[in-house]
Short mmCIF file of C-alpha atoms and ligand atoms in Angstrom, two decimals:
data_model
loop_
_atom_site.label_atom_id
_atom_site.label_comp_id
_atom_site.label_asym_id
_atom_site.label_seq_id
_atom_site.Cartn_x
_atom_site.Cartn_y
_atom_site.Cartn_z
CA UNK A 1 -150.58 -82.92 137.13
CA UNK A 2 -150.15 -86.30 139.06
CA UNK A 3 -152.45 -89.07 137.17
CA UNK A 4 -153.32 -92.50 138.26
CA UNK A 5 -152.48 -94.41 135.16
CA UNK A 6 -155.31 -97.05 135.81
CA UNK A 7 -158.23 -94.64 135.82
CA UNK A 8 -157.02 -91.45 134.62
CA UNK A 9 -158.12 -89.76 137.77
CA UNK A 10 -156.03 -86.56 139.65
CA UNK A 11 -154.57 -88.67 142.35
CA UNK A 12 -153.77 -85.43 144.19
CA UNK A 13 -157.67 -84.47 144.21
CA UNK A 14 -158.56 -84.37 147.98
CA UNK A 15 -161.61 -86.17 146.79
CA UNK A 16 -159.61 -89.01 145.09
CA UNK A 17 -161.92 -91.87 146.23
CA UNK A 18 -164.78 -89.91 145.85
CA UNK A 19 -164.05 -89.91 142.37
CA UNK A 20 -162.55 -93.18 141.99
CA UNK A 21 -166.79 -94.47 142.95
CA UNK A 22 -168.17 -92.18 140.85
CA UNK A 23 -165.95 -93.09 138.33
CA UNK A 24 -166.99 -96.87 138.54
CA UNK A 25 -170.04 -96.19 138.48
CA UNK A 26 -170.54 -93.95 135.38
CA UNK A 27 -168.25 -96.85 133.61
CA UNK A 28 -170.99 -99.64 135.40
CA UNK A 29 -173.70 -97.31 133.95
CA UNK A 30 -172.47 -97.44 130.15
CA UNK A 31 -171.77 -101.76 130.68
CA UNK A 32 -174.98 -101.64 131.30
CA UNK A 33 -174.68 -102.61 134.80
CA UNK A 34 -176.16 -99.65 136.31
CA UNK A 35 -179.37 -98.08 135.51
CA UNK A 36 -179.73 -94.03 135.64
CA UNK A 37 -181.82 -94.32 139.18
CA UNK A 38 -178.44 -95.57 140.35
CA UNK A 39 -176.46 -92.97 139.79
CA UNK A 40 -179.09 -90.83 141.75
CA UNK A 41 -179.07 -93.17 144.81
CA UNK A 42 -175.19 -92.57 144.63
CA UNK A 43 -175.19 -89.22 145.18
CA UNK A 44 -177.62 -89.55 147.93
CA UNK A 45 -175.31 -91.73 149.50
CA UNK A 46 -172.29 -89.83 149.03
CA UNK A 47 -174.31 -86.50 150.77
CA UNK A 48 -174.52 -89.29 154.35
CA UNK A 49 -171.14 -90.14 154.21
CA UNK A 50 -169.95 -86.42 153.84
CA UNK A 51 -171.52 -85.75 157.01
CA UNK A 52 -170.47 -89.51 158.48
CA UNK A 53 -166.90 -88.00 157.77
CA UNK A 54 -166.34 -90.68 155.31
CA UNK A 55 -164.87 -93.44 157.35
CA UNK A 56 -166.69 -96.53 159.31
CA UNK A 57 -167.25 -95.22 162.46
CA UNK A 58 -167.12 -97.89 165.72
CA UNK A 59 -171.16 -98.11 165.55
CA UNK A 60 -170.96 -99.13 162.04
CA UNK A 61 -167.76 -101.89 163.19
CA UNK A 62 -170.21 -103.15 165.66
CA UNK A 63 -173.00 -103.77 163.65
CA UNK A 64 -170.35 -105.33 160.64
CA UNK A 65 -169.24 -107.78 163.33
CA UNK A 66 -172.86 -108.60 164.16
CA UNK A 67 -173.14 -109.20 160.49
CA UNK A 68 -170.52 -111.56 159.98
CA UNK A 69 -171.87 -112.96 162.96
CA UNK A 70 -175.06 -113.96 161.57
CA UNK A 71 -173.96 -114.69 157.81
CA UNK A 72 -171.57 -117.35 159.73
CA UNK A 73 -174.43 -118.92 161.89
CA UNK A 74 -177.12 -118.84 159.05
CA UNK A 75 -178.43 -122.50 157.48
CA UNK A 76 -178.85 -120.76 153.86
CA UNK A 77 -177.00 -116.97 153.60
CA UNK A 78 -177.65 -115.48 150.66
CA UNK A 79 -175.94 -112.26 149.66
CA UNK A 80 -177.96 -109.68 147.25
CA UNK A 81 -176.37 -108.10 144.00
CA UNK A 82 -178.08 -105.09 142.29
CA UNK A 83 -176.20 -102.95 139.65
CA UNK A 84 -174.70 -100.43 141.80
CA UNK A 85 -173.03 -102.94 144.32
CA UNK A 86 -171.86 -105.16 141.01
CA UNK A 87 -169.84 -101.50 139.63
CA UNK A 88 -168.40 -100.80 142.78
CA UNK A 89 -166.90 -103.88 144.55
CA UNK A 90 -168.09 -107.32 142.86
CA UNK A 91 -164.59 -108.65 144.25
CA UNK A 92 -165.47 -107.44 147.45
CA UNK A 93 -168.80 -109.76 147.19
CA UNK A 94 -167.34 -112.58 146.17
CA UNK A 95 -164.66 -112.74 148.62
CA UNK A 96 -167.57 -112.38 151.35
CA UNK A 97 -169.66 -115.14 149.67
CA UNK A 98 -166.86 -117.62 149.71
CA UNK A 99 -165.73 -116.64 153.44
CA UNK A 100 -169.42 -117.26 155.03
CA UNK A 101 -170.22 -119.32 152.25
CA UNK A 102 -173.20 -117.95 151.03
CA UNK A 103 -175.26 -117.90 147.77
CA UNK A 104 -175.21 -114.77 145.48
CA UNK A 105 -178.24 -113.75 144.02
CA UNK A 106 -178.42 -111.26 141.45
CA UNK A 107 -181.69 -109.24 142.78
CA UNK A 108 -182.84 -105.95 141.09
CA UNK A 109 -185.34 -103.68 141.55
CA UNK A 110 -185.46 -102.62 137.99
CA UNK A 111 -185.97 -105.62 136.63
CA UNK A 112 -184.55 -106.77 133.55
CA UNK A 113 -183.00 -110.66 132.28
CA UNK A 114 -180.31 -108.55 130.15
CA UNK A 115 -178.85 -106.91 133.07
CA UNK A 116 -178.62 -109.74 135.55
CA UNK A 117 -176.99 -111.60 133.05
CA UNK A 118 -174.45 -108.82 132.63
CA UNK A 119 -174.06 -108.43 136.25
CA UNK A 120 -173.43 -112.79 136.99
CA UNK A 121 -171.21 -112.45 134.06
CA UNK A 122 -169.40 -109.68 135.90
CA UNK A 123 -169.43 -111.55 139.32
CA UNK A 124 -168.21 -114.96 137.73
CA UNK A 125 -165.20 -112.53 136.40
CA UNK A 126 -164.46 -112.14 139.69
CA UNK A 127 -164.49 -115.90 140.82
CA UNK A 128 -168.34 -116.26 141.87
CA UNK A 129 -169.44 -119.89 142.00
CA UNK A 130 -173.08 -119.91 140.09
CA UNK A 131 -174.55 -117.41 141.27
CA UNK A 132 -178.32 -116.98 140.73
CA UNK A 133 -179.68 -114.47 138.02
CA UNK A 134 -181.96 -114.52 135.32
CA UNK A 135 -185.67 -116.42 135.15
CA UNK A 136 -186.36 -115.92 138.75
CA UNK A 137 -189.08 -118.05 139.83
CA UNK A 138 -190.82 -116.44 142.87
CA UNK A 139 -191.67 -113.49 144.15
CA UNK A 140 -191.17 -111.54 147.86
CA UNK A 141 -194.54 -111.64 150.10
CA UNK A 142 -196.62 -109.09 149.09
CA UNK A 143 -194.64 -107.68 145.75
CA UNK A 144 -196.55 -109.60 142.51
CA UNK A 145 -194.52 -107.17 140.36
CA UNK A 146 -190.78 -106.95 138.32
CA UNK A 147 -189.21 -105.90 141.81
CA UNK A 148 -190.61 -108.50 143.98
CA UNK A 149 -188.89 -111.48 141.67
CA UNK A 150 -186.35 -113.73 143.63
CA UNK A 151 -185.41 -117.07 143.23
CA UNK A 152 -186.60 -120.32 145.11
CA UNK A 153 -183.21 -121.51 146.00
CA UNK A 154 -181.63 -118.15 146.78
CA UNK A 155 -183.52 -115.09 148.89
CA UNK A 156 -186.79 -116.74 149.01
CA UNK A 157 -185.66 -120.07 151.10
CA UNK A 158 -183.07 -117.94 152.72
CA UNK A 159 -182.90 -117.47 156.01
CA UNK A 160 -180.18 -114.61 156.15
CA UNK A 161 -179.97 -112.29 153.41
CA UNK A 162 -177.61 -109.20 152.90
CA UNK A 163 -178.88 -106.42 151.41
CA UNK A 164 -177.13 -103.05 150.03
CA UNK A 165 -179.41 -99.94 149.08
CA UNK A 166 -182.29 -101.71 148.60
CA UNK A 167 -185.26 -100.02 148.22
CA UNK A 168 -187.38 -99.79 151.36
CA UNK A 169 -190.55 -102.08 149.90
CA UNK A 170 -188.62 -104.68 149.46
CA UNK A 171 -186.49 -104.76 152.47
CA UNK A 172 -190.15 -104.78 154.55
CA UNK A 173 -191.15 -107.63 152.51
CA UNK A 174 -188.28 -109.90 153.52
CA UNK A 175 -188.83 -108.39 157.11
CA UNK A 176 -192.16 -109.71 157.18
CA UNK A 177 -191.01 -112.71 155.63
CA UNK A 178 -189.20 -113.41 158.34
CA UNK A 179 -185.55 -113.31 157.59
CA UNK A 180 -182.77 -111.96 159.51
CA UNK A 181 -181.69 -109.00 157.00
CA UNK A 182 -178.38 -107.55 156.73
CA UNK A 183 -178.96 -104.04 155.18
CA UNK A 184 -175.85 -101.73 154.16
CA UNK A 185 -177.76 -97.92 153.78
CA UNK A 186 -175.89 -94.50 154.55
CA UNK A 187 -179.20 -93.22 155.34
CA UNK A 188 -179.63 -93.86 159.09
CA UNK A 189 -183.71 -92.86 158.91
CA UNK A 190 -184.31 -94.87 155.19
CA UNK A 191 -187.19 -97.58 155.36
CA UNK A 192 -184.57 -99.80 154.82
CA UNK A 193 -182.53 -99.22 157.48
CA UNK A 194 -185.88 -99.12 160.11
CA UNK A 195 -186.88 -102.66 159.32
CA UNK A 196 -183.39 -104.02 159.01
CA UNK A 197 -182.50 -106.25 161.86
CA UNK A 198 -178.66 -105.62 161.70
CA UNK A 199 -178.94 -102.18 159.71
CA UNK A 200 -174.49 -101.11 158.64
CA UNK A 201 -174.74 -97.34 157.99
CA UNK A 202 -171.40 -97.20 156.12
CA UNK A 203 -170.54 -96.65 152.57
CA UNK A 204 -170.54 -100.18 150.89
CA UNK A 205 -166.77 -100.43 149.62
CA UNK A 206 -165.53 -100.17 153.27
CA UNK A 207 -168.51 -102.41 154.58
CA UNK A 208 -168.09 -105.60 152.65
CA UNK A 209 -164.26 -105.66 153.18
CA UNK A 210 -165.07 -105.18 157.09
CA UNK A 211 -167.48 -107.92 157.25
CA UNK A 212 -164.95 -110.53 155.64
CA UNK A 213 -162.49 -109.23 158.24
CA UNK A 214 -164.83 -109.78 161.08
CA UNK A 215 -165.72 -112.96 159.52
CA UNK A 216 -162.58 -114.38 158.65
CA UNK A 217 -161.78 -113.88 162.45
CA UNK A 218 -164.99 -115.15 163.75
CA UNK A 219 -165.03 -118.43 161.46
CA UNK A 220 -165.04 -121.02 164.39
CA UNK A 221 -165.20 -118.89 166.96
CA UNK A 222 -167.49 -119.65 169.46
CA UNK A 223 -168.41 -116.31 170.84
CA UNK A 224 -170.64 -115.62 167.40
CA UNK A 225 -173.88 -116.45 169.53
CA UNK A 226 -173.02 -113.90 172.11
CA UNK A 227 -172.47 -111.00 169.59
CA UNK A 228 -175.65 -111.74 168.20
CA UNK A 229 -177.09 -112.09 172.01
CA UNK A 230 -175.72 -108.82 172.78
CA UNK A 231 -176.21 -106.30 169.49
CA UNK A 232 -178.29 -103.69 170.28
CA UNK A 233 -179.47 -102.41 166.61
CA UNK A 234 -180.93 -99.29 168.75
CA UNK A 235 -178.29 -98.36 170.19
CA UNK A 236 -175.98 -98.58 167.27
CA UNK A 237 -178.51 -96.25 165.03
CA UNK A 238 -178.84 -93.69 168.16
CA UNK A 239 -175.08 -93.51 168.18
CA UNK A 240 -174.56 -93.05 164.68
CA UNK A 241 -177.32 -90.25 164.17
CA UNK A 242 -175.58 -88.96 167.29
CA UNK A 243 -172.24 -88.85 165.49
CA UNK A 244 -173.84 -87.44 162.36
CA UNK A 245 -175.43 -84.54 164.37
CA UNK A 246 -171.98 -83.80 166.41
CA UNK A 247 -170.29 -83.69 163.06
CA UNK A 248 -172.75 -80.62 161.64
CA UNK A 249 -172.57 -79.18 164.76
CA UNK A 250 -168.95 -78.93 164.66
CA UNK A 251 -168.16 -77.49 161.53
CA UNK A 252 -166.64 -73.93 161.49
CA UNK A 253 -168.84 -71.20 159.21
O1 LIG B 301 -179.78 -102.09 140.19
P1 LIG B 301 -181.20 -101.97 140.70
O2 LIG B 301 -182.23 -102.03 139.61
O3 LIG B 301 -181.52 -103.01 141.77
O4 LIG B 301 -181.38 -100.53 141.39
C1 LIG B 301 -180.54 -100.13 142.45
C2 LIG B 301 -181.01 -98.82 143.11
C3 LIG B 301 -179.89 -98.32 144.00
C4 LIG B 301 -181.32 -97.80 142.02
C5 LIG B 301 -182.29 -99.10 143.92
O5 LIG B 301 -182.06 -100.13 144.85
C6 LIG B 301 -182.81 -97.87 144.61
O6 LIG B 301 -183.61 -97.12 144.07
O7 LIG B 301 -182.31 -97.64 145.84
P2 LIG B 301 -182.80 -96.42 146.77
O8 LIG B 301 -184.19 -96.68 147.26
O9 LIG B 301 -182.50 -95.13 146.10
O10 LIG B 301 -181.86 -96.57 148.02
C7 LIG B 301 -180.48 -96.42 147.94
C8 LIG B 301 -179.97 -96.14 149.37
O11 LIG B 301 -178.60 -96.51 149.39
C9 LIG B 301 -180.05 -94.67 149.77
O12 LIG B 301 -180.54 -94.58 151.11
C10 LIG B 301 -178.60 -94.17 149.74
O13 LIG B 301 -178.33 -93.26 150.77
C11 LIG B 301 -177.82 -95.46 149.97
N1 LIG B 301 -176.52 -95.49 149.27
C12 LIG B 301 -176.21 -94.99 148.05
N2 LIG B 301 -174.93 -95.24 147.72
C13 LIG B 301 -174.41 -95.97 148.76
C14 LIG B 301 -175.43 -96.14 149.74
N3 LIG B 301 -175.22 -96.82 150.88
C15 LIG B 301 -173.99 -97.38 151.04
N4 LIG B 301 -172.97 -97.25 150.14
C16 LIG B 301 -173.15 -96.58 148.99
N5 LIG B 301 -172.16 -96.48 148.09
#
């Protein structure tokens, strides 16, 4: 049987990177990193990008260049870590934060001081310059509780802020508070995705890698305030939903 000697996975499994995630993630559950609910919102995940066909589709391309777009024109861009995003791709983070040179803010909706001081730990691994974690000291408009907690000098002063599957109350909060929000969410229809205002339906491992490509090419590139003139987030969902419904309605029974 072929083996990958770094994670003991089948190589020859047609799922191979399926399993590769899921892998990460089970490991980022028992660090500590991830809690249960995680896992859960993984698999929900992995069901829209079986029927995306599992690749970033030119919608989602467009809407990661409009991304890099704005994380390059923001005054304050702050990029939000919860424990699923820290399993699968804290390099990938960190190599976005240093590109647009934005903050990283460990933000979690299940709240707890241990596990965003696991998760900075695991980011500085990775090369993060202090990132923000524990003791928050504010909370988003209209959430008093655990998962409205932010910090002053991170999302709440931020004016841009990237967010990947974030739960829907909390993405609506920073709506209404006014900040441009970057949300990466397979689901097309989630809450999240509605109030985002540059909503990337595409599975986070291939998104953050695509934004530092778009952004390493826009970086002083004049043309980033016509991208952001011309992105269409409507269109862009239509098209994708579009896609998704072609796909099921292609598939031999
Ligand atoms: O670490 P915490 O405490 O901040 O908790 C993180 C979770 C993910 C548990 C929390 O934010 C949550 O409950 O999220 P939701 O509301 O379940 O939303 C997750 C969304 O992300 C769903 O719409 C999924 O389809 C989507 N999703 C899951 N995995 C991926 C994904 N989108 C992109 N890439 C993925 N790998």
């Amino acid at each position: 049987m072929a083996m990958n000697s770094d994670d003991g996975i089948d190589s020859s499994h047609p799922r191979y990177s399926s399993l590769v995630l899921r892998k990460k993630l089970a490991d980022g559950f028992k660090a500590g990193l991830v809690v249960p609910e995680g896992l859960i919102a993984h698999g929900r995940g992995e069901m829209f990008d079986y029927i995306l066909g599992e690749k970033s589709i030119e919608a989602s391309i467009v809407s990661e260049r409009a991304a890099a777009a704005a994380l390059l024109s923001a005054r304050s861009p702050v990029i939000s870590v919860n424990g699923n995003v820290a399993a699968l791709c804290p390099d990938a983070v960190v190599a976005l934060a240093e590109i647009v040179e934005a903050r990283i803010e460990v933000n979690l909706f299940h709240w707890s001081n241990e596990r965003a001081a696991l998760i900075r730990k695991r980011l500085e691994r990775e090369g993060a310059k202090d990132p923000l974690a524990e003791n928050p000291d504010r909370y988003l408009k209209g959430l008093k509780r655990d998962r409205g907690r932010c910090h002053k000098d991170g999302i709440y002063s931020a004016d841009v802020v990237l967010i990947a599957l974030e739960d829907g109350d909390r993405a609506s909060a920073l709506a209404e508070m006014e900040k441009t929000v970057i949300s990466i969410d397979l689901n097309p229809i989630s809450r999240t995705t509605a109030c985002s205002t540059i909503p990337i339906v595409d599975e986070l491992t291939r998104a953050f890698p695509n934004i530092s490509k778009s952004a390493t090419e826009l970086k002083n590139d004049s043309s980033v305030s016509d991208i952001l003139k011309s992105y269409d987030r409507e269109k862009v969902l239509r098209e994708t939903i579009d896609h998704m419904a072609d796909r099921l309605n292609s598939f031999d029974l």
